Tab-separated table of C-alpha atoms in Angstrom:
chain	number	residue	atom	x	y	z
A	1358	MET	CA	39.713	115.089	84.259
A	1359	ALA	CA	40.419	117.982	81.910
A	1360	ARG	CA	43.779	118.313	80.208
A	1361	TYR	CA	45.123	121.645	79.081
A	1362	TYR	CA	47.846	120.637	76.634
A	1363	TYR	CA	47.994	123.797	74.568
A	1364	PHE	CA	47.651	126.219	77.468
A	1365	CYS	CA	50.271	124.524	79.673
A	1366	ALA	CA	52.702	124.121	76.770
A	1367	SER	CA	52.343	127.813	75.898
A	1368	LEU	CA	53.315	129.022	79.375
A	1369	PRO	CA	56.902	130.196	79.867
A	1370	LEU	CA	59.095	128.146	82.180
A	1371	LEU	CA	59.386	129.520	85.705
A	1372	GLN	CA	62.761	129.401	87.439
A	1373	PHE	CA	63.426	130.348	91.038
A	1374	GLU	CA	66.022	133.010	90.262
A	1375	SER	CA	64.051	134.561	87.382
A	1376	GLU	CA	61.624	137.439	87.121
A	1377	PRO	CA	57.962	136.555	86.634
A	1378	PRO	CA	57.149	136.566	82.906
A	1379	PHE	CA	53.791	138.235	83.569
A	1380	SER	CA	51.528	139.209	86.444
A	1381	GLU	CA	49.169	136.927	88.301
A	1382	THR	CA	46.268	138.883	86.823
A	1383	GLN	CA	47.554	138.325	83.302
A	1384	PHE	CA	47.914	134.620	84.047
A	1385	LEU	CA	44.352	134.430	85.358
A	1386	VAL	CA	43.029	136.186	82.249
A	1387	LEU	CA	44.821	133.613	80.095
A	1388	ALA	CA	43.579	130.770	82.285
A	1389	ALA	CA	39.996	132.003	82.020
A	1390	GLN	CA	40.200	131.483	78.262
A	1391	HIS	CA	41.171	127.813	78.617
A	1392	LEU	CA	39.864	126.351	81.878
A	1393	THR	CA	36.441	124.963	82.566
A	1394	PRO	CA	34.392	127.034	85.020
A	1395	GLU	CA	34.862	124.362	87.693
A	1396	ASP	CA	38.633	124.259	87.254
A	1397	ARG	CA	38.802	128.046	87.175
A	1398	ALA	CA	37.020	128.123	90.560
A	1399	VAL	CA	39.541	125.657	92.024
A	1400	LEU	CA	42.452	127.692	90.668
A	1401	LEU	CA	41.047	130.853	92.235
A	1402	ALA	CA	40.506	129.023	95.527
A	1403	ALA	CA	44.143	127.884	95.460
A	1404	LEU	CA	45.160	131.544	95.295
A	1405	ASP	CA	42.768	132.684	98.027
A	1406	GLU	CA	42.828	130.644	101.211
A	1407	ARG	CA	39.542	132.208	102.308
A	1408	GLU	CA	37.832	130.308	99.480
A	1409	GLU	CA	36.637	126.861	100.461
A	1410	THR	CA	37.583	123.908	98.320
A	1411	ASP	CA	37.882	120.170	98.655
A	1412	HIS	CA	40.531	119.820	95.961
A	1413	PRO	CA	43.207	117.430	97.330
A	1414	LEU	CA	46.225	119.381	96.077
A	1415	VAL	CA	44.951	122.700	97.395
A	1416	LEU	CA	44.213	121.097	100.765
A	1417	ARG	CA	47.707	119.540	100.827
A	1418	ILE	CA	49.334	122.900	100.099
A	1419	ARG	CA	47.246	124.677	102.720
A	1420	GLU	CA	48.064	122.048	105.338
A	1421	TRP	CA	51.779	122.288	104.545
A	1422	MET	CA	51.761	126.081	104.738
A	1423	LYS	CA	49.907	125.975	108.056
A	1424	GLY	CA	52.475	123.539	109.447
A	1425	VAL	CA	55.356	125.715	108.290
A	1426	HIS	CA	53.793	128.887	109.691
A	1427	ASN	CA	53.026	127.203	113.009
A	1428	ASN	CA	56.650	126.128	113.351
A	1429	LEU	CA	57.854	129.596	112.360
A	1430	ALA	CA	55.648	131.061	115.088
A	1431	LEU	CA	57.152	128.701	117.653
A	1432	LEU	CA	60.714	129.569	116.627
A	1433	ARG	CA	59.998	133.291	116.662
A	1434	GLY	CA	58.454	132.915	120.091
A	1435	GLN	CA	61.534	131.090	121.353
A	1436	ARG	CA	63.751	133.870	120.038
A	1437	LEU	CA	61.626	136.450	121.849
A	1438	GLY	CA	61.427	134.357	125.009
A	1439	VAL	CA	57.655	133.946	124.800
A	1440	ASN	CA	55.316	131.063	124.117
A	1441	GLY	CA	54.741	130.987	120.363
A	1442	LEU	CA	51.721	128.687	120.676
A	1443	SER	CA	49.418	131.688	120.926
A	1444	TRP	CA	50.312	132.543	117.325
A	1445	THR	CA	49.698	129.095	115.877
A	1446	ARG	CA	46.615	127.838	114.087
A	1447	GLY	CA	45.643	124.333	115.082
A	1448	MET	CA	48.052	121.539	115.924
A	1449	VAL	CA	51.805	121.979	115.675
A	1450	ASP	CA	53.388	119.146	113.747
A	1451	GLY	CA	57.070	118.428	114.308
A	1452	TYR	CA	57.353	117.177	110.721
A	1453	TYR	CA	58.070	120.724	109.595
A	1454	ALA	CA	60.433	121.666	112.404
A	1455	GLU	CA	63.749	120.747	110.731
A	1456	ARG	CA	62.893	122.455	107.458
A	1457	VAL	CA	61.820	125.586	109.285
A	1458	LYS	CA	64.896	125.583	111.530
A	1459	SER	CA	67.063	125.653	108.416
A	1460	VAL	CA	65.397	128.955	107.476
A	1461	PHE	CA	66.357	130.444	110.846
A	1462	GLN	CA	70.020	129.481	110.448
A	1463	HIS	CA	70.600	132.496	108.233
A	1464	GLU	CA	71.845	135.659	109.905
A	1465	SER	CA	70.207	138.301	107.747
A	1466	PRO	CA	66.486	138.841	107.200
A	1467	THR	CA	67.181	138.655	103.456
A	1468	GLY	CA	68.875	135.281	103.904
A	1469	LYS	CA	65.975	134.012	105.968
A	1470	GLN	CA	63.444	135.183	103.387
A	1471	ASP	CA	65.422	133.628	100.541
A	1472	ALA	CA	65.662	130.320	102.431
A	1473	TYR	CA	61.924	130.430	103.150
A	1474	ASP	CA	61.151	131.144	99.501
A	1475	ARG	CA	63.384	128.257	98.400
A	1476	MET	CA	61.663	125.920	100.851
A	1477	VAL	CA	58.248	126.883	99.474
A	1478	TRP	CA	59.502	126.587	95.879
A	1479	GLU	CA	60.868	123.098	96.523
A	1480	PHE	CA	57.592	122.031	98.107
A	1481	LEU	CA	55.670	123.324	95.089
A	1482	GLU	CA	58.058	121.402	92.845
A	1483	GLU	CA	57.206	118.256	94.823
A	1484	CYS	CA	53.497	118.995	94.439
A	1485	GLY	CA	53.879	119.378	90.687
A	1486	ALA	CA	55.812	116.148	90.207
A	1487	GLY	CA	53.815	113.729	88.118
A	1488	HIS	CA	51.472	116.421	86.869
A	1489	ALA	CA	51.618	117.801	83.379
A	1490	PHE	CA	49.001	119.591	81.339
A	1491	ASP	CA	46.382	119.316	84.083
A	1492	LEU	CA	44.762	121.549	86.659
A	1493	GLU	CA	47.265	120.549	89.336
A	1494	SER	CA	50.163	121.713	87.180
A	1495	LEU	CA	48.381	125.043	86.687
A	1496	ILE	CA	47.782	125.435	90.427
A	1497	VAL	CA	51.494	124.894	91.073
A	1498	TYR	CA	52.354	127.298	88.245
A	1499	ALA	CA	50.100	130.011	89.671
A	1500	LEU	CA	51.583	129.673	93.162
A	1501	LYS	CA	55.136	129.739	91.807
A	1502	LEU	CA	54.264	132.817	89.758
A	1503	ARG	CA	52.967	134.499	92.916
A	1504	LEU	CA	56.168	133.612	94.751
A	1505	LEU	CA	58.316	135.060	91.944
A	1506	ALA	CA	56.230	138.243	91.943
A	1507	ALA	CA	56.708	138.643	95.697
A	1508	ARG	CA	60.449	138.108	95.298
A	1509	ALA	CA	60.586	140.702	92.518
A	1510	GLU	CA	58.843	143.218	94.789
A	1511	ARG	CA	61.549	142.854	97.438
A	1512	THR	CA	64.168	145.274	96.220
A	1513	GLU	CA	66.508	147.475	98.199
A	1514	GLU	CA	64.871	150.542	96.688
A	1515	ARG	CA	61.378	149.391	97.656
A	1516	GLY	CA	62.550	148.476	101.162
A	1517	SER	CA	64.142	151.895	101.629
A	1518	ASP	CA	60.970	153.565	100.399
A	1519	ILE	CA	58.816	151.628	102.866
A	1520	PHE	CA	61.237	152.382	105.702
A	1521	ASP	CA	61.203	156.098	104.841
A	1522	ARG	CA	57.392	156.198	104.801
A	1523	VAL	CA	57.128	154.380	108.141
A	1524	PHE	CA	59.816	156.594	109.666
A	1525	GLN	CA	58.060	159.756	108.448
A	1526	HIS	CA	54.758	158.495	109.857
A	1527	LEU	CA	56.386	157.830	113.220
A	1528	ARG	CA	57.986	161.247	113.101
A	1529	THR	CA	54.643	162.970	112.490
A	1530	GLN	CA	53.289	161.161	115.538
A	1531	ASP	CA	56.238	162.412	117.646
A	1532	ILE	CA	57.121	158.789	118.351
A	1533	VAL	CA	60.680	159.008	117.026
A	1534	GLU	CA	61.599	161.843	119.361
A	1535	LYS	CA	60.369	159.816	122.348
A	1536	LEU	CA	62.591	156.841	121.547
A	1537	PRO	CA	65.960	156.633	123.325
A	1538	PHE	CA	67.763	156.732	119.976
A	1539	GLY	CA	65.442	159.288	118.340
A	1540	GLU	CA	66.554	162.579	116.957
A	1541	ARG	CA	66.800	165.382	119.496
A	1542	GLN	CA	66.087	168.993	118.674
């Protein structure tokens, strides 16, 4: 099992409330300089669920995420009054239900997203426990870095920009004017 003492020790600490210190691409460029080709392939597979791998930690993370997403689908379905099972992938495990319900307790979409992000962060922390200077610690680091980057992208300005673009698209399709609350000319 390869150890990456220098590389891991040189990486800045990631904290949930902080900005990412660099991009995922920059991290992967750095990792390519230190990891063995086999470990590099596992790291890339951890970041791309379409890539097959038999690495135990990656499989554990994927299984956890699938369980969380399945339970989210069920809860969303309940809220809409439909059967959420059609949006699940595989078996639905009740193990995740309480954690996922805590995400839905928040009123605002921002609160829900923050709670979801915290839940994922805490799970990644659990996955990284007992790992230092090894591939597993780098997998957890990469996934946390991705989470921080996604959080940094979610700004009020960016959200307003996306809303404006979608609204303008709908307007050009004459969809807005057909809605009961649409603008009338």
